[in-house]
Amino acid sequence: MAELTEFNVGQGETFRFAATLINDNGNAPLDLTSYSFVGQVRENYTTDEVAATFTITRLLPFNSGSVIVELTPEQTLSLNQRKYVYDINMTSGSVAPITRRILEGLLTVRPTATR
């Protein structure tokens, strides 16, 4: 089951957080060597238009289970002041790939006064 987390970001800010994924046994970081990640921001769950796409970077060593999730200042500036939905999926690189949603929730964008 995906972790539900709400984030806030100001327009024009860098949005970045680090996460460490733990294996299914809950006793060690997940080895991310064969995993890929994708995450998107949308106005709601049913809209086809993607408002932003996260850059998700696996950190070395891959067996640390650590990733960085990021939106650039240009991406956050292009978002309107409102609440968006987002999620991040992880897919295994095995012969029979498995995709799991690891994080989801709301992303609230605040306006900026500084331009």
XYZ file of C-alpha atoms in Angstrom:
115
model
C 0.000 0.000 0.000
C 1.261 3.462 -0.885
C 2.207 5.946 1.789
C -0.129 8.977 1.826
C 1.788 12.236 2.151
C 0.769 15.855 1.568
C 3.354 18.359 0.338
C 3.375 22.146 -0.084
C 5.511 24.098 -2.530
C 5.722 27.732 -3.570
C 5.641 28.674 -7.232
C 9.216 29.089 -8.493
C 10.744 27.040 -5.657
C 12.812 23.901 -6.010
C 10.782 20.987 -4.644
C 13.017 18.163 -3.457
C 12.885 15.386 -0.908
C 14.810 12.215 -0.189
C 13.238 8.876 0.643
C 14.657 5.519 1.685
C 12.695 2.444 0.659
C 12.708 -0.572 2.946
C 12.368 -4.195 1.785
C 9.128 -6.140 2.324
C 10.538 -7.724 5.491
C 10.984 -4.249 6.952
C 14.501 -4.977 8.101
C 16.830 -3.470 5.455
C 16.941 -0.898 2.656
C 15.575 -2.126 -0.660
C 18.231 -2.761 -3.336
C 17.132 -0.461 -6.179
C 19.536 -1.839 -8.789
C 16.801 -3.234 -11.045
C 14.031 -0.709 -10.289
C 12.765 2.278 -12.251
C 10.571 5.099 -11.003
C 7.991 7.465 -12.472
C 5.836 10.097 -10.823
C 3.389 12.678 -12.062
C 1.342 15.622 -10.816
C -2.197 16.174 -12.177
C -5.105 18.478 -11.402
C -7.192 15.448 -10.391
C -7.119 11.679 -10.796
C -9.268 11.635 -13.929
C -7.609 14.344 -16.032
C -5.415 13.272 -18.948
C -3.155 16.342 -18.778
C 0.058 15.971 -16.789
C 0.823 19.166 -14.857
C 4.398 18.103 -13.981
C 6.615 15.038 -14.020
C 8.997 14.350 -11.142
C 12.667 13.657 -11.759
C 13.466 10.639 -9.590
C 17.119 9.733 -9.059
C 18.367 6.550 -7.416
C 21.294 7.322 -5.105
C 24.489 5.293 -5.029
C 25.021 2.715 -3.753
C 21.735 1.314 -5.080
C 21.478 -1.051 -2.099
C 20.993 2.030 0.133
C 17.360 2.148 -1.021
C 17.567 5.934 -1.369
C 16.004 8.182 -4.009
C 15.691 11.922 -4.575
C 12.362 13.223 -5.949
C 12.442 16.671 -7.530
C 10.588 19.396 -9.420
C 12.608 22.320 -10.799
C 11.782 25.991 -10.115
C 10.553 26.259 -13.722
C 8.159 23.355 -13.181
C 6.707 24.727 -9.943
C 6.382 28.216 -11.466
C 4.245 26.743 -14.260
C 1.815 25.217 -11.736
C -1.273 27.210 -10.765
C -2.110 28.067 -7.178
C -4.250 25.076 -6.147
C -4.217 21.527 -4.801
C -2.985 18.828 -7.159
C -2.808 15.056 -6.810
C 0.403 13.108 -7.359
C 1.753 9.619 -7.151
C 5.069 7.836 -7.578
C 5.329 4.305 -8.951
C 8.202 1.852 -8.775
C 8.651 -0.939 -11.341
C 10.958 -3.916 -10.972
C 13.236 -4.759 -13.886
C 12.601 -8.502 -13.616
C 11.331 -10.802 -16.378
C 7.810 -10.394 -14.996
C 7.872 -6.712 -13.911
C 5.859 -5.673 -10.901
C 4.672 -2.078 -10.493
C 3.821 -0.680 -7.069
C 2.651 2.760 -6.029
C 4.984 3.824 -3.242
C 3.794 7.348 -2.492
C 0.682 9.414 -3.243
C -1.257 12.367 -1.983
C -1.842 16.078 -2.444
C 0.606 18.727 -3.632
C -0.523 22.233 -2.698
C 1.015 25.056 -4.734
C 1.246 28.475 -3.089
C 1.582 31.692 -5.128
C 4.767 33.735 -5.251
C 5.126 37.472 -4.736
C 8.754 37.585 -5.897
C 9.209 37.486 -9.669
